[in-house]
PDB file of C-alpha atoms in Angstrom:
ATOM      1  CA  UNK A   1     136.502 -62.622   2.095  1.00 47.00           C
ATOM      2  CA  UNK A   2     137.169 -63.635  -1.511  1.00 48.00           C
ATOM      3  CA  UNK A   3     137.271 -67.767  -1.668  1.00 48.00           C
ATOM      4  CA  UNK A   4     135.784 -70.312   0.513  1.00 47.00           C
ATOM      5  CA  UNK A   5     133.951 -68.918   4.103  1.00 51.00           C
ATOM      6  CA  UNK A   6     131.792 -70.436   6.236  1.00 57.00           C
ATOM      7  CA  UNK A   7     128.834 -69.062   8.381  1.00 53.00           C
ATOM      8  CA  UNK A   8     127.145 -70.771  11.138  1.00 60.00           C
ATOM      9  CA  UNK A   9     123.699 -70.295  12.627  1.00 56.00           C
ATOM     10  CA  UNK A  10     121.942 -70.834  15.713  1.00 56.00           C
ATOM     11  CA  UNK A  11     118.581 -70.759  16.939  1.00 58.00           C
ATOM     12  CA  UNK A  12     117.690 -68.723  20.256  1.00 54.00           C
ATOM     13  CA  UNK A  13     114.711 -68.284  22.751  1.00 56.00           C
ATOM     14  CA  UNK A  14     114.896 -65.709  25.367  1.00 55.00           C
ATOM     15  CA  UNK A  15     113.001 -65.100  28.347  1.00 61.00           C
ATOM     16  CA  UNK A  16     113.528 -62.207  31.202  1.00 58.00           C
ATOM     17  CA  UNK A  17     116.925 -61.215  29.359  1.00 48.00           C
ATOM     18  CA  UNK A  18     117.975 -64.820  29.582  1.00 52.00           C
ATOM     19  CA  UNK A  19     118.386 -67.735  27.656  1.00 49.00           C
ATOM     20  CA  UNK A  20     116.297 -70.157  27.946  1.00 54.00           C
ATOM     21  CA  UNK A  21     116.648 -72.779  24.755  1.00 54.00           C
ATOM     22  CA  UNK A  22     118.882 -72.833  21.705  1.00 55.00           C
ATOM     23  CA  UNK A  23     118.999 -75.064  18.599  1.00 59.00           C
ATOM     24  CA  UNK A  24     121.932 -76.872  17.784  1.00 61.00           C
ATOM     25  CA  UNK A  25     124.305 -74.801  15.189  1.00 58.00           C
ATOM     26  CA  UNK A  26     124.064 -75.883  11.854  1.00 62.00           C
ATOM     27  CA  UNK A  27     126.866 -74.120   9.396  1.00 62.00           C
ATOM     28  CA  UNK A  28     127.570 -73.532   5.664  1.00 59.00           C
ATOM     29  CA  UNK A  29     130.272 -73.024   3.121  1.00 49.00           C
ATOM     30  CA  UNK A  30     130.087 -70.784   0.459  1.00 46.00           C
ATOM     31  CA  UNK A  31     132.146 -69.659  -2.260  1.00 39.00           C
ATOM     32  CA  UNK A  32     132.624 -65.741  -2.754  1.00 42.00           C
ATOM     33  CA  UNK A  33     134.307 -64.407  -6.260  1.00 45.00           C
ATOM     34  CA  UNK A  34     136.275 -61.147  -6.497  1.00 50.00           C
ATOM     35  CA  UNK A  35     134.945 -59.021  -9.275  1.00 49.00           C
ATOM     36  CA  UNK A  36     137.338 -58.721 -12.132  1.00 62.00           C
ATOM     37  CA  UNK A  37     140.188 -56.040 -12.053  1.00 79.00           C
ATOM     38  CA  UNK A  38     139.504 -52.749 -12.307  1.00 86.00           C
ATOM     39  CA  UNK A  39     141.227 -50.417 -14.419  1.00 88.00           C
ATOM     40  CA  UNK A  40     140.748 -46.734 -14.437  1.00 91.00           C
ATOM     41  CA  UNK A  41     142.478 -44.404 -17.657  1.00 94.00           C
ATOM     42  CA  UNK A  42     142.821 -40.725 -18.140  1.00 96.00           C
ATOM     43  CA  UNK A  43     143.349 -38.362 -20.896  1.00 96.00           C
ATOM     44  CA  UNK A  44     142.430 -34.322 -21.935  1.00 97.00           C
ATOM     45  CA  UNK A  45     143.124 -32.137 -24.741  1.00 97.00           C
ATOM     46  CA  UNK A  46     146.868 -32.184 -26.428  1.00 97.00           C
ATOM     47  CA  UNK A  47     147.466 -29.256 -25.073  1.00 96.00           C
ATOM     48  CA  UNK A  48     147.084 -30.292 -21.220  1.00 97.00           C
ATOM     49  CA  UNK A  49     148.815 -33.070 -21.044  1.00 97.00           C
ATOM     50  CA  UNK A  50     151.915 -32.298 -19.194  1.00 96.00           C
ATOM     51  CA  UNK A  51     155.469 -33.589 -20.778  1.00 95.00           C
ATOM     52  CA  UNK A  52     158.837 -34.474 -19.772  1.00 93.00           C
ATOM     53  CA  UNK A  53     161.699 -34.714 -22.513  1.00 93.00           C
ATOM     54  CA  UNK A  54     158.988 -34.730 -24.766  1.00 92.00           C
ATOM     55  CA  UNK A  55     157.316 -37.503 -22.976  1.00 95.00           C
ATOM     56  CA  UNK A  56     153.796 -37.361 -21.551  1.00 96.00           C
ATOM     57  CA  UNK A  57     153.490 -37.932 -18.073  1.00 96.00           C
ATOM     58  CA  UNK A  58     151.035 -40.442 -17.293  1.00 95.00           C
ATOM     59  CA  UNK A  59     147.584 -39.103 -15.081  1.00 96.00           C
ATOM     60  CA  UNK A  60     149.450 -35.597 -15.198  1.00 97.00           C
ATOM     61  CA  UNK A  61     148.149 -32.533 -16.918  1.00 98.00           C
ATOM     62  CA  UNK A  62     149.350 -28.902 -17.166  1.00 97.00           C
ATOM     63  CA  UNK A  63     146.529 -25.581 -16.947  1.00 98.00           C
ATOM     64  CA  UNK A  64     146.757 -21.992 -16.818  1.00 97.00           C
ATOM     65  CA  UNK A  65     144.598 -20.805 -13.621  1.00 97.00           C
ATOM     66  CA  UNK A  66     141.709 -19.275 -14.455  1.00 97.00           C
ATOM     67  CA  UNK A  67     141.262 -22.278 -17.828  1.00 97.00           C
ATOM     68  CA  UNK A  68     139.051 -24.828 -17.090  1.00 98.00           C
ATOM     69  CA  UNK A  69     140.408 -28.542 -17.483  1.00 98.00           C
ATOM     70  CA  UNK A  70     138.315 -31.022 -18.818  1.00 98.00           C
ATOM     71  CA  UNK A  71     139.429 -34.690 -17.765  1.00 98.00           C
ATOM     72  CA  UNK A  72     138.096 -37.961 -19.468  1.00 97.00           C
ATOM     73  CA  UNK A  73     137.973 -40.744 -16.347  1.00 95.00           C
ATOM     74  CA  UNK A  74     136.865 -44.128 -18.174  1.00 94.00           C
ATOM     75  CA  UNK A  75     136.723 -47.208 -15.594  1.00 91.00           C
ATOM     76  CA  UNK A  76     136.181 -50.616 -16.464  1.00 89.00           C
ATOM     77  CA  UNK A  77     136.305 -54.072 -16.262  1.00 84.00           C
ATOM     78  CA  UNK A  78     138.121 -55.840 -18.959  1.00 83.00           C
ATOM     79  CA  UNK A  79     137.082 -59.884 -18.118  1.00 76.00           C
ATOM     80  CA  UNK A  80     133.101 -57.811 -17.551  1.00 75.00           C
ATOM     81  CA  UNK A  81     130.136 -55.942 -19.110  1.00 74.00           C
ATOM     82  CA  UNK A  82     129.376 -54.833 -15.616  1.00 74.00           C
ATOM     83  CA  UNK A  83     129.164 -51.107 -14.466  1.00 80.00           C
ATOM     84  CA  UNK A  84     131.440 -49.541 -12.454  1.00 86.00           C
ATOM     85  CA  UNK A  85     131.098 -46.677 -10.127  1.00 89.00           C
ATOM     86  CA  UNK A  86     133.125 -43.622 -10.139  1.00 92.00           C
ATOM     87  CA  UNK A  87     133.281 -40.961  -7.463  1.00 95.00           C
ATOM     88  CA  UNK A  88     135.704 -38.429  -6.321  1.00 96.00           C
ATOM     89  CA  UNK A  89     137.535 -39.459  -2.755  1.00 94.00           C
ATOM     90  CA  UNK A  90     136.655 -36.144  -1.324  1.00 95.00           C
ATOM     91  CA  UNK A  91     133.552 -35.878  -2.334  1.00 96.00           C
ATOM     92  CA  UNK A  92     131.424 -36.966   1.237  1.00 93.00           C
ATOM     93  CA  UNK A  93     128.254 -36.372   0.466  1.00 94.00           C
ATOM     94  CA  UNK A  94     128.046 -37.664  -3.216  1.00 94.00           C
ATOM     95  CA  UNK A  95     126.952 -34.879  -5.382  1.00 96.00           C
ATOM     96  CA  UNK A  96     129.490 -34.516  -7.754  1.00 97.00           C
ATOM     97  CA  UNK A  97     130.753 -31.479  -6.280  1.00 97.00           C
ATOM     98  CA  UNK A  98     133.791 -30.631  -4.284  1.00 97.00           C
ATOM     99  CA  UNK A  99     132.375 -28.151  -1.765  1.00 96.00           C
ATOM    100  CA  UNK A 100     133.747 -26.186   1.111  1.00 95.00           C
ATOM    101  CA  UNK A 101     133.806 -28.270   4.060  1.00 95.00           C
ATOM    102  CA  UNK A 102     134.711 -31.485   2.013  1.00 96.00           C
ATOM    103  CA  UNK A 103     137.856 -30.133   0.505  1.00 95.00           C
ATOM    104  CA  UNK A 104     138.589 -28.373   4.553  1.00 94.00           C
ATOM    105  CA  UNK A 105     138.132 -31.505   5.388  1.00 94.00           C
ATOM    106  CA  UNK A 106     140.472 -33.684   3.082  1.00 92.00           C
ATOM    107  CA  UNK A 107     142.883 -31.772   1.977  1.00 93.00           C
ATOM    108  CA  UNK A 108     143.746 -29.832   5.067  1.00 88.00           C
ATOM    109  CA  UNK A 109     146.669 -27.254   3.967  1.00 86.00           C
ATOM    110  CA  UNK A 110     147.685 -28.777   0.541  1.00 89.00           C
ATOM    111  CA  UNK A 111     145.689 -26.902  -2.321  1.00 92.00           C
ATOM    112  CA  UNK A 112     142.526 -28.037  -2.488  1.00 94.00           C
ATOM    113  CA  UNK A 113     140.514 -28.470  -5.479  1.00 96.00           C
ATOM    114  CA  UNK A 114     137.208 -26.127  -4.619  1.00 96.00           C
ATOM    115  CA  UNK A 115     134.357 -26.439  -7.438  1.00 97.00           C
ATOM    116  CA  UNK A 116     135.939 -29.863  -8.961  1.00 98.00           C
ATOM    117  CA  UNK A 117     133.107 -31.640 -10.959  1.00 98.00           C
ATOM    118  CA  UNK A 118     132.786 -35.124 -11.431  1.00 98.00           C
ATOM    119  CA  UNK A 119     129.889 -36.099 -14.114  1.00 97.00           C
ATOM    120  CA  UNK A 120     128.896 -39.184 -15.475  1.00 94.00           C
ATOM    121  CA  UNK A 121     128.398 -39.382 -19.075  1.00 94.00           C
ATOM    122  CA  UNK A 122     128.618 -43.178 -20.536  1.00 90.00           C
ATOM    123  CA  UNK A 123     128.270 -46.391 -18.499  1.00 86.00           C
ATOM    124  CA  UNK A 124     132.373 -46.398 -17.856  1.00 89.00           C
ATOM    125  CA  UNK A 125     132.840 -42.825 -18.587  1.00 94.00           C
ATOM    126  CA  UNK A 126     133.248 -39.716 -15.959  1.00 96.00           C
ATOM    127  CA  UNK A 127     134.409 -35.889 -17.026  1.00 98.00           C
ATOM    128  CA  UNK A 128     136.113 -34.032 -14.140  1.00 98.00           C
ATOM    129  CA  UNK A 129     135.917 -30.278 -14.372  1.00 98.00           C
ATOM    130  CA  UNK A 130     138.112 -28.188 -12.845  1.00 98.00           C
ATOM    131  CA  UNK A 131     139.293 -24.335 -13.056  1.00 98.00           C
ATOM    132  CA  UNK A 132     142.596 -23.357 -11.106  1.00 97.00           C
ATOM    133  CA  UNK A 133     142.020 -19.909  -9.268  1.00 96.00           C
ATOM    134  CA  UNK A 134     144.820 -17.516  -9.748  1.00 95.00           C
ATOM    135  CA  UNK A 135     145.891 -17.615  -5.932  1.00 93.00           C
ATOM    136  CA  UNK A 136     146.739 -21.705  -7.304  1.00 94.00           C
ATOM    137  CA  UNK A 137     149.139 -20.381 -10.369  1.00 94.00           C
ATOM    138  CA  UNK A 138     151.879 -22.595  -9.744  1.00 93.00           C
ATOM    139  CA  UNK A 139     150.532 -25.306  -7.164  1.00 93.00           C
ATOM    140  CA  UNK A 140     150.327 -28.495  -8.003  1.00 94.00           C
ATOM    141  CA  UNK A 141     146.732 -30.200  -6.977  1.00 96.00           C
ATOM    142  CA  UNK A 142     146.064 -33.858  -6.614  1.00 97.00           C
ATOM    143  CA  UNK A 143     142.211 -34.846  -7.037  1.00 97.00           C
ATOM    144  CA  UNK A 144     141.381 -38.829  -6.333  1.00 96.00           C
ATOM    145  CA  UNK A 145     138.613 -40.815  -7.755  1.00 94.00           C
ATOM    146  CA  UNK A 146     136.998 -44.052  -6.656  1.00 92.00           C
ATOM    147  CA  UNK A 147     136.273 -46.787  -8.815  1.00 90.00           C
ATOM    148  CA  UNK A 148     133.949 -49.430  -7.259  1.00 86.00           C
ATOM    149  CA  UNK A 149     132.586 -52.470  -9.183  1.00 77.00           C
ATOM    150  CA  UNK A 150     128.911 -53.806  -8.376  1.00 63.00           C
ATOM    151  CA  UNK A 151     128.329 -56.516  -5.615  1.00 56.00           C
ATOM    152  CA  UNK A 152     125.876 -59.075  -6.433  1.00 47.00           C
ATOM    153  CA  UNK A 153     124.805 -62.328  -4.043  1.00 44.00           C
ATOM    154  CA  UNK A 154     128.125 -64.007  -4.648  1.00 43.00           C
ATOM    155  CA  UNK A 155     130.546 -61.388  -5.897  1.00 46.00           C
ATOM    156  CA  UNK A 156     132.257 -58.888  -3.820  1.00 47.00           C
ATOM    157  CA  UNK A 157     133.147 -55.469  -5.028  1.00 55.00           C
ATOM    158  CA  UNK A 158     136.814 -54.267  -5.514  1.00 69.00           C
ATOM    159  CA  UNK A 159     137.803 -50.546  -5.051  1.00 75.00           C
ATOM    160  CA  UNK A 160     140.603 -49.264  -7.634  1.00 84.00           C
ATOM    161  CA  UNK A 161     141.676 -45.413  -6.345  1.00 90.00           C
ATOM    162  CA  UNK A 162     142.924 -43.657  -9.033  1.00 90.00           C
ATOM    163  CA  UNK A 163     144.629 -39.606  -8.750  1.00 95.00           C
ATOM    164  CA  UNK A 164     145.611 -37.347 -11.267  1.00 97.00           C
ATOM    165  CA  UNK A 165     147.864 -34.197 -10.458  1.00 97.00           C
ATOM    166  CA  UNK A 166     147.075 -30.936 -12.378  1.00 97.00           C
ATOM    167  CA  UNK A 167     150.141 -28.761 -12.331  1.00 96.00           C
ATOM    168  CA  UNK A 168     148.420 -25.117 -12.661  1.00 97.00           C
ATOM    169  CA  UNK A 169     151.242 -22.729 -15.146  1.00 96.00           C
ATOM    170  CA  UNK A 170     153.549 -21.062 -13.547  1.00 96.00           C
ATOM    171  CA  UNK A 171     154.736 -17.429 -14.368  1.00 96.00           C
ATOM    172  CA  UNK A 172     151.206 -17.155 -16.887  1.00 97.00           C
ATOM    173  CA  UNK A 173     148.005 -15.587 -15.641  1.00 97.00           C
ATOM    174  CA  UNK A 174     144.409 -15.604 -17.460  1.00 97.00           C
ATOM    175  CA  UNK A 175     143.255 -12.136 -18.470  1.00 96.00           C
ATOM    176  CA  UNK A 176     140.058 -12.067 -16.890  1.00 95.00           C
ATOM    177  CA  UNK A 177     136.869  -9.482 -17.530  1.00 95.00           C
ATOM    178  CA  UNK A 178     138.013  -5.498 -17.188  1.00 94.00           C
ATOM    179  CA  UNK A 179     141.836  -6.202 -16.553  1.00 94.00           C
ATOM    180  CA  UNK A 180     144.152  -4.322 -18.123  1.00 94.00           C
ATOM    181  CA  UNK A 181     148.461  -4.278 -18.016  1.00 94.00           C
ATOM    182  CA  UNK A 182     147.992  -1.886 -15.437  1.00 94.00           C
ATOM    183  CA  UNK A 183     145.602  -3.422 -12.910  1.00 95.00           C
ATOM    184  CA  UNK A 184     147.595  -7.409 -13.428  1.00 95.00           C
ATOM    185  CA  UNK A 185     150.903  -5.510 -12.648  1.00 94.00           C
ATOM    186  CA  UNK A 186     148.961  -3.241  -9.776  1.00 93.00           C
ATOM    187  CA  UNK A 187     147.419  -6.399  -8.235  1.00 93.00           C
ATOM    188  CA  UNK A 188     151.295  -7.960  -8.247  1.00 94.00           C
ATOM    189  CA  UNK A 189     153.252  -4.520  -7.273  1.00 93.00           C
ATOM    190  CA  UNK A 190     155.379  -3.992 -10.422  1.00 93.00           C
ATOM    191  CA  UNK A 191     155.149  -1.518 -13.162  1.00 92.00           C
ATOM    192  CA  UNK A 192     153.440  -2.014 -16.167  1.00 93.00           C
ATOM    193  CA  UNK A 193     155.693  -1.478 -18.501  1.00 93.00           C
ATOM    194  CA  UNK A 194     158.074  -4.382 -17.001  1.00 93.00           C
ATOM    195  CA  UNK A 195     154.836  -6.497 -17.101  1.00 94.00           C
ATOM    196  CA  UNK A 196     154.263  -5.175 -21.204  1.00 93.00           C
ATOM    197  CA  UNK A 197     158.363  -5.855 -21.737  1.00 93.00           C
ATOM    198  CA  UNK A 198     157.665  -9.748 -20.163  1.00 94.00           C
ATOM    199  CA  UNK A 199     154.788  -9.583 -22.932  1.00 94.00           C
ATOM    200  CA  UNK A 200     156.291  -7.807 -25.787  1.00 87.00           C
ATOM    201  CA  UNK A 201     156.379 -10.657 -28.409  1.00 87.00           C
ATOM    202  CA  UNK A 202     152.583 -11.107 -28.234  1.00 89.00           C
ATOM    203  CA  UNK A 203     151.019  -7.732 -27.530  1.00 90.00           C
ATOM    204  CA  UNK A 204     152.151  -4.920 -29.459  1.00 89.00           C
ATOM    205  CA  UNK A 205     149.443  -2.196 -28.765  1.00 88.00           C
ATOM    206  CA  UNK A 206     149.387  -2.768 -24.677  1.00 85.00           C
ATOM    207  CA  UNK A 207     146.299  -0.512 -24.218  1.00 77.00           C
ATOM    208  CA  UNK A 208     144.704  -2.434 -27.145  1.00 84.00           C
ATOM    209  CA  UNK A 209     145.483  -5.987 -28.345  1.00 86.00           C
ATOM    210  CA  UNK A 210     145.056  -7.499 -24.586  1.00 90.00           C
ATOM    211  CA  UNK A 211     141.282  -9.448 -24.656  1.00 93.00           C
ATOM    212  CA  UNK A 212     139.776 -11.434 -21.689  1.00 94.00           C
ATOM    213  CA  UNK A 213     141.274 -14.711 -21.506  1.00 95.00           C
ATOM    214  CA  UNK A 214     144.610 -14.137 -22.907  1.00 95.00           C
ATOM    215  CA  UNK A 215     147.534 -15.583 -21.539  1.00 96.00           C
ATOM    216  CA  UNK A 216     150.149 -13.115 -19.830  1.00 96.00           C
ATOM    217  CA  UNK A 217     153.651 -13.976 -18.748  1.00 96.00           C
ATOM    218  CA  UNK A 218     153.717 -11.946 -15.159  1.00 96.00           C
ATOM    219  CA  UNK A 219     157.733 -12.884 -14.769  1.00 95.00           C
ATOM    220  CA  UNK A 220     160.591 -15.250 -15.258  1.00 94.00           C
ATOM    221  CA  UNK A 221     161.054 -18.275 -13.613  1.00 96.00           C
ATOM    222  CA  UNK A 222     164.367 -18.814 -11.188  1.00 97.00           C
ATOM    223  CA  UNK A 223     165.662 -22.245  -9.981  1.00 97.00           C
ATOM    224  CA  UNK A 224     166.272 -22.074  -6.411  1.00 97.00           C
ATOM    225  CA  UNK A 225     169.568 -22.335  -5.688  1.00 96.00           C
ATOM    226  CA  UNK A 226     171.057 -24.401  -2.487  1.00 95.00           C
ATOM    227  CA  UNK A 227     171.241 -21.737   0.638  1.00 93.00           C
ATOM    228  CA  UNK A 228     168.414 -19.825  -0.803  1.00 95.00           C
ATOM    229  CA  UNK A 229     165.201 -17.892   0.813  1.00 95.00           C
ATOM    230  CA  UNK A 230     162.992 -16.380  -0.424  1.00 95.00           C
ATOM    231  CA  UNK A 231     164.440 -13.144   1.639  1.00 95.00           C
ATOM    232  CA  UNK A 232     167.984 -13.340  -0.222  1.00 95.00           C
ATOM    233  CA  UNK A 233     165.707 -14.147  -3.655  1.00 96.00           C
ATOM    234  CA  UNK A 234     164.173 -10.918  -3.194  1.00 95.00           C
ATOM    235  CA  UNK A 235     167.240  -8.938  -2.588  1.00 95.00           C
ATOM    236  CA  UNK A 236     169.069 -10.123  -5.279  1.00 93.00           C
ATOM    237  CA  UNK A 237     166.750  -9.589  -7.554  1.00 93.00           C
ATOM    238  CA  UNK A 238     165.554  -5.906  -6.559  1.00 93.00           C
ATOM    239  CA  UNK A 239     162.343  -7.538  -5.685  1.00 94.00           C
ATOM    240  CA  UNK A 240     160.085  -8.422  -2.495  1.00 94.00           C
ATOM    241  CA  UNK A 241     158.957 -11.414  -0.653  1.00 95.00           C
ATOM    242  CA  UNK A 242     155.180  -9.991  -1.164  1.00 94.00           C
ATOM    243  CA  UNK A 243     155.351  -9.916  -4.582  1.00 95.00           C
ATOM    244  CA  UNK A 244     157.259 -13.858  -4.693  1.00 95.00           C
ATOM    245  CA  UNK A 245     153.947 -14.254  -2.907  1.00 94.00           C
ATOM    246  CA  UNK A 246     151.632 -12.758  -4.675  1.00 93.00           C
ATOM    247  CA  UNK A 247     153.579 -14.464  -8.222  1.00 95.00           C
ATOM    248  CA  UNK A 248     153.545 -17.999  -6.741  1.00 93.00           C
ATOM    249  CA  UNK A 249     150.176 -19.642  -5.310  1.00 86.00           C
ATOM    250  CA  UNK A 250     152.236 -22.523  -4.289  1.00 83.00           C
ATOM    251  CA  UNK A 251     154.201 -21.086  -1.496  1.00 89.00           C
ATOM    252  CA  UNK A 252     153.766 -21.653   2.023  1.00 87.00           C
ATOM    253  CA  UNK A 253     155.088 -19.298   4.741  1.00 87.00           C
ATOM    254  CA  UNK A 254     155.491 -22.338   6.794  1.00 87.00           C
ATOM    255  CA  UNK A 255     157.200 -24.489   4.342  1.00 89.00           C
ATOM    256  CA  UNK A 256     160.681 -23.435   2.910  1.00 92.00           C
ATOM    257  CA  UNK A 257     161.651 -23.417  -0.318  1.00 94.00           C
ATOM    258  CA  UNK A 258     164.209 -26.037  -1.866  1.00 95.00           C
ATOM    259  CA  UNK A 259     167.276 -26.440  -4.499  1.00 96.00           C
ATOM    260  CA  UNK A 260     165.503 -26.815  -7.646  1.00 95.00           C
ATOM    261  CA  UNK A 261     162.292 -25.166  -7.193  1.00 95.00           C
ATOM    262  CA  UNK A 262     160.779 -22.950  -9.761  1.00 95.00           C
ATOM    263  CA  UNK A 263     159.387 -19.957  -8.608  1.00 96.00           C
ATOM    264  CA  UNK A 264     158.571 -17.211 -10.407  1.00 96.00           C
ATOM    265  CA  UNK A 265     160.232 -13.859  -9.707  1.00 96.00           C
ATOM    266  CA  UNK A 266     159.969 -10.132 -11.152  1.00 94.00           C
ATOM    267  CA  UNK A 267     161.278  -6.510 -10.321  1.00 89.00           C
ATOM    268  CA  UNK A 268     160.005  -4.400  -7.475  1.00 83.00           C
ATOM    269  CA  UNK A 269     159.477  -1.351 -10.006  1.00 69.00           C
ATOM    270  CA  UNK A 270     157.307   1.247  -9.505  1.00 60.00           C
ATOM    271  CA  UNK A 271     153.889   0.376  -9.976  1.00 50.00           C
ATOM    272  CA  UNK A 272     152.226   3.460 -11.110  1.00 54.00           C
ATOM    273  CA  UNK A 273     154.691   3.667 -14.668  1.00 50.00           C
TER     274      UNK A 273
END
């Protein structure tokens, strides 16, 4: 509708469902303006930005599950002092919140971003919150935001949608409260002294030195080879499709793997030593 439209009116009286008089139409032009162009930027930590060659990737950061990100969102107009909206795409009922049913709802089978935040905190400014579950180590999770500038009489509002991808860590889990080397390589099905020997260089004292949110290297990462499954993966490598599971949140029993992947792979020791 941006640029010259025209509306016409007309007058009406009706009686028993019918028509009985109308006026003659009169119409008029009128001139609607596009707001200015919005432009939508994102940035976190050093640490999380995700890099290529040495290159950060634009509106792509990098987090160990269990670590909460922190994004920056700033929106704006640069020709305009005027607000602009921000909301996340998923987020239906407008809370802020990514809930159950919204992210069921959107994101269907792909991971879906359960718990993500979206606060305002300046006029332009947004921080999205969001902390990868371990079942996600690995995954890569899109999240899109809305930015909306205001309508007024003669203005009409343009949407700009905007995703980032957080690409959760593969191979490196978040100590969390009570764990130990011997539940983490329990809860995979591996001993704990292959998970200690993955670990070596940062924890000398195993039964001591580990703390609650340290980062632990659970395996090594294998590129997938062409003719690979994960049933030949396992074999080769003395280890099991349950625990290539239970290693990488991003694989889907209906989806197969493919030449290049990463996935993260470790021995089928005994778990008890």
């Amino acid at each position: 509708m941006e640029g010259w439209n025209s509306f016409c009116f007309a007058a009406y009286v009706i009686n028993d469902m019918k028509i009985s008089s109308a006026s003659s139409m009169k119409c008029s032009d009128a001139y609607f303006f596009g707001s200015d162009v919005i432009m939508v930027d994102a940035t976190a930590a050093e640490q999380y930005k995700y890099r290529v060659a040495g290159q950060v990737v634009a509106n792509h950061f990098e987090v160990r599950e269990g670590v909460q990100l922190r994004v920056s969102i700033s929106a704006w107009m640069p020709n305009s002092l005027g607000a602009v909206e921000r909301s996340m795409v998923a987020d239906l009922n407008g809370n802020g919140v990514l809930d159950e049913s919204e992210v069921q709802i959107f994101y269907g089978n792909r991971p879906r971003p359960l718990g993500a935040t979206l606060t305002n905190v300046s006029l332009n400014t947004s921080i999205l919150t969001y902390e990868p579950p371990r079942t996600y180590a690995g995954a890569d999770i899109e999240i899109c935001i809305n930015a909306q500038g205001a309508s007024s009489a003669a203005t009409l509002s343009k949407v700009n949608q905007f995703c980032i991808t957080i690409m959760v860590k593969k191979c490196v889990w978040t100590v969390k409260t009570g764990e130990s080397f011997i539940s983490i390589a329990q809860s995979i099905g591996i001993s704990w002294l292959q998970l200690w020997n993955f670990n070596k260089g940062n924890y000398s004292r195993p039964d001591i030195d580990l703390r609650t949110g340290d980062p632990v290297n659970v395996g090594q990462l294998y590129q997938v080879d062409n003719g690979d499954t994960l049933y030949n993966i396992a074999d080769r490598f003395s280890s099991t499709v349950p625990i290539l599971y239970a290693l990488n949140g991003a694989l889907d029993p209906q989806v197969p793997i493919y030449t290049g992947q990463l996935i993260c792979i470790a021995f089928a020791s005994c778990a008890n030593t």
